[in-house]
mmCIF file of N, CA and C in Angstrom:
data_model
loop_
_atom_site.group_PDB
_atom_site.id
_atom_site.type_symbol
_atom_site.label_atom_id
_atom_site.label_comp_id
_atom_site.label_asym_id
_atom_site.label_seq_id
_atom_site.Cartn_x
_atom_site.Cartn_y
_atom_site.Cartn_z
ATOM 1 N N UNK A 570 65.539 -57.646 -67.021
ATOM 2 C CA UNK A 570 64.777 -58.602 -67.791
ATOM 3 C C UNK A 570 65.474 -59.949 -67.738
ATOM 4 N N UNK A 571 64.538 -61.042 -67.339
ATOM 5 C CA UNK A 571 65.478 -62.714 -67.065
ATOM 6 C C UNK A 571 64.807 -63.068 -68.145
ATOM 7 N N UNK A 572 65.739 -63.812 -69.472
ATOM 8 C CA UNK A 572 65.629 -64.396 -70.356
ATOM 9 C C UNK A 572 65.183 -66.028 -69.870
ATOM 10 N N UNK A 573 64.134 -66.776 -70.059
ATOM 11 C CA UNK A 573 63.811 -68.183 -69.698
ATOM 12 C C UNK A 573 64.232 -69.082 -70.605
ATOM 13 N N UNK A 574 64.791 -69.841 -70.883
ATOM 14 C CA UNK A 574 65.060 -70.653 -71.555
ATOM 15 C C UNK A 574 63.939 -71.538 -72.310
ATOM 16 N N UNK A 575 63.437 -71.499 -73.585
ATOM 17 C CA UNK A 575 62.469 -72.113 -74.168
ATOM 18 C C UNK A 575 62.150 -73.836 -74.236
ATOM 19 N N UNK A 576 61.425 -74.294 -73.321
ATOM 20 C CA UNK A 576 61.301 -75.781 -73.510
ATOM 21 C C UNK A 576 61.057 -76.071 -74.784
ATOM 22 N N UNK A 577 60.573 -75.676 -75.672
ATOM 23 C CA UNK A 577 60.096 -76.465 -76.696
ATOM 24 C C UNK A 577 61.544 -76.267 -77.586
ATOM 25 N N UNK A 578 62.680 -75.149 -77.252
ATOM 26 C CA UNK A 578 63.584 -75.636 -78.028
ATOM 27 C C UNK A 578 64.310 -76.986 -77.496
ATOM 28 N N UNK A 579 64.777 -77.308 -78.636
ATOM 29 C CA UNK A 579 65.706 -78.672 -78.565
ATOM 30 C C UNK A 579 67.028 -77.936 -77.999
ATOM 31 N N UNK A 580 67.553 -78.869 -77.254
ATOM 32 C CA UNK A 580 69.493 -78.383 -76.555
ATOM 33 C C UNK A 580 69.980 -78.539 -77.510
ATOM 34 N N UNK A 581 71.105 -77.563 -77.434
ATOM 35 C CA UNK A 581 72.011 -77.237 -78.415
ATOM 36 C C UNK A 581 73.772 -77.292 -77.841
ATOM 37 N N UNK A 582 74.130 -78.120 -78.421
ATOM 38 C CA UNK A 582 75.692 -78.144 -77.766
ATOM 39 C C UNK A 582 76.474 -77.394 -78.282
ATOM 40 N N UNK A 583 77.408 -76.695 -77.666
ATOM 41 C CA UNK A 583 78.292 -75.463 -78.220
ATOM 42 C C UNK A 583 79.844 -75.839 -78.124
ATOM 43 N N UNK A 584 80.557 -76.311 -78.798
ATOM 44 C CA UNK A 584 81.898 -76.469 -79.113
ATOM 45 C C UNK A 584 82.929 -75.697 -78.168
ATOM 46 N N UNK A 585 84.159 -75.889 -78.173
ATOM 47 C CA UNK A 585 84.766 -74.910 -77.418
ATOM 48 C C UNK A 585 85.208 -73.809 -77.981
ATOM 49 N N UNK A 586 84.997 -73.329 -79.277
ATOM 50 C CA UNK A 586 85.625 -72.153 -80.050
ATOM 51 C C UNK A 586 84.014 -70.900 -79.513
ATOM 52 N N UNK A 587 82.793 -71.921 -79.611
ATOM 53 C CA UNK A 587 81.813 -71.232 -79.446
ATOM 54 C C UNK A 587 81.861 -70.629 -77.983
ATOM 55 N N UNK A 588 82.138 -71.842 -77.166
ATOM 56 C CA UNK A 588 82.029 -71.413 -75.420
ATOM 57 C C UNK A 588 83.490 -70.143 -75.595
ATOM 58 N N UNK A 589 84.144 -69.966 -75.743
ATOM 59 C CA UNK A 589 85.415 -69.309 -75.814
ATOM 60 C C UNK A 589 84.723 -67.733 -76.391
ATOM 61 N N UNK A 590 84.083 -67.583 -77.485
ATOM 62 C CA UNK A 590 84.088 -66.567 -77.997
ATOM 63 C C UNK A 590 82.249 -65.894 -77.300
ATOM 64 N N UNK A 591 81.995 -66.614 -76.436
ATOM 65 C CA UNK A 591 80.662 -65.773 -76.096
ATOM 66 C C UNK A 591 80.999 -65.360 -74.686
ATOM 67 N N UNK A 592 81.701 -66.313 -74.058
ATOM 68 C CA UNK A 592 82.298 -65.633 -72.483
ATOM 69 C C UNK A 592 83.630 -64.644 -72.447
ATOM 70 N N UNK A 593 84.086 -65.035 -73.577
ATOM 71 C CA UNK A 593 85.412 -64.237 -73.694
ATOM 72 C C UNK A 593 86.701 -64.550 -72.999
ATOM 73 N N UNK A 594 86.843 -66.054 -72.844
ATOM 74 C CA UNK A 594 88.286 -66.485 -71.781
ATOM 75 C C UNK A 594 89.078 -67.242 -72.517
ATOM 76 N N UNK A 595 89.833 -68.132 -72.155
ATOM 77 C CA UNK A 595 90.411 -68.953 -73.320
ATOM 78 C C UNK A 595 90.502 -70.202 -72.502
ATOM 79 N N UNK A 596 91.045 -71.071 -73.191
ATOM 80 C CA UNK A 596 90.766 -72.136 -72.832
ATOM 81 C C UNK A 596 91.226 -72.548 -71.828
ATOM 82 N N UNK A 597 92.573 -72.269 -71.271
ATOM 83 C CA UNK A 597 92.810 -72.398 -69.811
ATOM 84 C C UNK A 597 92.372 -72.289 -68.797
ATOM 85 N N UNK A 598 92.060 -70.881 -68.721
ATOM 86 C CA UNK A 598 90.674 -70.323 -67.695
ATOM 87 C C UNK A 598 89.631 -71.247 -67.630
ATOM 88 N N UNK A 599 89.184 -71.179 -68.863
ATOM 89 C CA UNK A 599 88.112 -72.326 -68.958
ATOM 90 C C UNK A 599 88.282 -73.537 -67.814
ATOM 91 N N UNK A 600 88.749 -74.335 -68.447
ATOM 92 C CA UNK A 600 89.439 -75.224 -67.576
ATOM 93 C C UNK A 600 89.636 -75.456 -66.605
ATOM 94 N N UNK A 601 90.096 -74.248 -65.985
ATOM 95 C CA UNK A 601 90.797 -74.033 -64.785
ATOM 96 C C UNK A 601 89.651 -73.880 -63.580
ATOM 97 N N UNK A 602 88.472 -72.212 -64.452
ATOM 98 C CA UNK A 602 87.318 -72.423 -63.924
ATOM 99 C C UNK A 602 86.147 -73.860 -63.726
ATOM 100 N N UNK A 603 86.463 -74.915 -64.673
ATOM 101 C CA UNK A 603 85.312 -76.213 -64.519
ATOM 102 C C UNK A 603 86.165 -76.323 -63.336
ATOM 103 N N UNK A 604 87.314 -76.801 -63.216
ATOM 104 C CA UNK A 604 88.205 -77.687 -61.888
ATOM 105 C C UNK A 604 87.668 -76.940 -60.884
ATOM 106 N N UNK A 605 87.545 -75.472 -60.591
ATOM 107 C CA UNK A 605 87.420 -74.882 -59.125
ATOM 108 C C UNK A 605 85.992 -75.055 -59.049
ATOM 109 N N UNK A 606 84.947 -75.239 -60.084
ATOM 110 C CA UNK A 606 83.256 -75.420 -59.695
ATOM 111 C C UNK A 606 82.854 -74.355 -60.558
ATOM 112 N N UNK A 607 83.653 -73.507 -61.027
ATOM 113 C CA UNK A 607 83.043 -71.939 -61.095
ATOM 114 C C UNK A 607 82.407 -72.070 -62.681
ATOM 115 N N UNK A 608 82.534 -73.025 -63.434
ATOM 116 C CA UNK A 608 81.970 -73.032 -64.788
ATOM 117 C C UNK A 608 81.255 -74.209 -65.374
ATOM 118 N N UNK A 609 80.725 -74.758 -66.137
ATOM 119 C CA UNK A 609 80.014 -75.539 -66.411
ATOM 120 C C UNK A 609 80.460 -76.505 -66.753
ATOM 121 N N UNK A 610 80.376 -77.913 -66.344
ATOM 122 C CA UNK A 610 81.489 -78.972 -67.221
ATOM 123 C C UNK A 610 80.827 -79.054 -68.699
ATOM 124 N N UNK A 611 81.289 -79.422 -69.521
ATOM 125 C CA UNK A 611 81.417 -80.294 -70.870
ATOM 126 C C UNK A 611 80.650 -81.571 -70.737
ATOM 127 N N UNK A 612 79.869 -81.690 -71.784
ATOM 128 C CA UNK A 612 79.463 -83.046 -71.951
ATOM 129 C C UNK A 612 80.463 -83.850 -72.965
ATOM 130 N N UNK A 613 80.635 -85.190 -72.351
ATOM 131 C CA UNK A 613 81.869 -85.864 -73.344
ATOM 132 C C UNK A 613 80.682 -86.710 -74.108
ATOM 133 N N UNK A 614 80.993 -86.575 -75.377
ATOM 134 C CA UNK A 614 80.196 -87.179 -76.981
ATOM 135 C C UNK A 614 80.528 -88.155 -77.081
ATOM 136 N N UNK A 615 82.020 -88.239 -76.925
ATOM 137 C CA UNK A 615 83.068 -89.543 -77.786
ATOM 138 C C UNK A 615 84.177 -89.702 -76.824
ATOM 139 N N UNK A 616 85.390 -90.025 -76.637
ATOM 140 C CA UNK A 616 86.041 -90.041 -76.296
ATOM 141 C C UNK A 616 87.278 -88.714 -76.130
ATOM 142 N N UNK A 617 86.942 -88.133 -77.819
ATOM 143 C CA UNK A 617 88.132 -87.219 -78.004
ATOM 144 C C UNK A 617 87.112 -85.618 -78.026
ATOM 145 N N UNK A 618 85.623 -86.140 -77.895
ATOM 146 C CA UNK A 618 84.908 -84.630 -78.402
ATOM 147 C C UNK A 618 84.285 -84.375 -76.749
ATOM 148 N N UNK A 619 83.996 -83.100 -76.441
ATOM 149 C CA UNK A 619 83.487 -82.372 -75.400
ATOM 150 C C UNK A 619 82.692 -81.123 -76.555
ATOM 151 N N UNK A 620 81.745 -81.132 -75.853
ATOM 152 C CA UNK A 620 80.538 -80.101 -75.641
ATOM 153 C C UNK A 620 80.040 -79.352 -74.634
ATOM 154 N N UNK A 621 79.550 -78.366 -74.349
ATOM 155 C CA UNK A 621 78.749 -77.988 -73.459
ATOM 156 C C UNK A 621 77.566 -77.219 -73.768
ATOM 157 N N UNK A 622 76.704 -77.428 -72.957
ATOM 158 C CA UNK A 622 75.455 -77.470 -73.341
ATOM 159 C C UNK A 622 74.620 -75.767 -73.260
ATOM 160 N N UNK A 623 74.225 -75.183 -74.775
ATOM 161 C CA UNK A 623 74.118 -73.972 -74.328
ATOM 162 C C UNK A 623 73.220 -73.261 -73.329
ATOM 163 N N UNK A 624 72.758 -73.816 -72.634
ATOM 164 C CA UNK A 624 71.602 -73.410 -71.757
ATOM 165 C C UNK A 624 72.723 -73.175 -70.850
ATOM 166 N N UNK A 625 73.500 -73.707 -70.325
ATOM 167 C CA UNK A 625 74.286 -73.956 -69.345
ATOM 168 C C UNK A 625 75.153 -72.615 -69.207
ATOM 169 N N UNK A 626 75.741 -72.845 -70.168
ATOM 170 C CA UNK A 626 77.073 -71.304 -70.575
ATOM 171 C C UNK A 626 75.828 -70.203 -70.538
ATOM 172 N N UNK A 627 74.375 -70.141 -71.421
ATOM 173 C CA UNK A 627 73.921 -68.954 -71.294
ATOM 174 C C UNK A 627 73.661 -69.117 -69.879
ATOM 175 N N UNK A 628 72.838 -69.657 -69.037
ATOM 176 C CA UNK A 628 72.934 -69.560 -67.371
ATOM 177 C C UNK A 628 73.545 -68.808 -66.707
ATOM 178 N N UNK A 629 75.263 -69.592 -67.247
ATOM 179 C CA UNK A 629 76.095 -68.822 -66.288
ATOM 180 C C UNK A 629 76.649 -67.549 -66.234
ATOM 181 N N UNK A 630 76.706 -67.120 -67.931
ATOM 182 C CA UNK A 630 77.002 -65.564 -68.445
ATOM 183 C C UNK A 630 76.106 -64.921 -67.664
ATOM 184 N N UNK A 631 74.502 -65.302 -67.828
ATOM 185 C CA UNK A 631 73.463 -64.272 -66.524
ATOM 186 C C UNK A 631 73.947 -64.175 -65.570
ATOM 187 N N UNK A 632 74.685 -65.369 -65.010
ATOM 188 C CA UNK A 632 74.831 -64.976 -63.289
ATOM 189 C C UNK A 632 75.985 -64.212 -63.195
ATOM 190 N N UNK A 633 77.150 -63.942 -63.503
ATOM 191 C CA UNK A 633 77.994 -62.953 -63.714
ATOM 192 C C UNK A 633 77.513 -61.511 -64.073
ATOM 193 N N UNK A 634 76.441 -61.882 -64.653
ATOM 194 C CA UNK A 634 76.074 -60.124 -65.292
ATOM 195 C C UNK A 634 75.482 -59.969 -64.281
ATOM 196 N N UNK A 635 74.681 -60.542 -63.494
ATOM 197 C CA UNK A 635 73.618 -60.483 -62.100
ATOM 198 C C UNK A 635 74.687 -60.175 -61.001
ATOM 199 N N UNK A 636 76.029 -61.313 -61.009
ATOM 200 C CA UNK A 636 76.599 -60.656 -59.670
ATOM 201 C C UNK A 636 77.151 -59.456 -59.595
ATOM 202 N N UNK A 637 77.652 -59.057 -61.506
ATOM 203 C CA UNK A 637 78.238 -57.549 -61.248
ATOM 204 C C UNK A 637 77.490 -56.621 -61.378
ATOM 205 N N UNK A 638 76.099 -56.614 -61.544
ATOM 206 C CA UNK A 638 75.410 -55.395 -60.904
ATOM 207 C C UNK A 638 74.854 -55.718 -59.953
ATOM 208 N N UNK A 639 75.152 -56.380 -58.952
ATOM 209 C CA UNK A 639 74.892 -56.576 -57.476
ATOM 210 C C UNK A 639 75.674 -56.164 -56.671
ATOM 211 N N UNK A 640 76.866 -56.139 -57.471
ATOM 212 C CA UNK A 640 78.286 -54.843 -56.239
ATOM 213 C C UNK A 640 78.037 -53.782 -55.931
#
């Protein structure tokens, strides 16, 4: 079952405690994964705040669950 993402909802930005606790990595990884391509960048708000956008993180959690039952 592919979950679609609802246009009529409004985007929702997800903090990094939120992105952290739904993928399950920490913040390094994190990190480490935006630098190699493999994760979603952050939208910068302000100078000192980052977001990322939840459509994005949910996206990419699918495609991981998609590539590991594709092995």
């Amino acid at each position: 079952m592919t979950v679609e993402p609802d246009a009529a909802q409004p985007e929702r930005l997800l903090r990094l405690a939120e992105v952290r606790h739904r993928v399950g990595l920490g913040k390094t990884m994190i990190y480490a994964m935006i630098g190699e391509g493999r994760f979603p960048k952050p939208c910068k708000i302000t100078a000192a705040a980052a977001r990322w956008s939840e459509r994005e993180v949910d996206a990419w959690i699918a495609g991981v669950v998609r590539d590991s039952r594709a092995k």
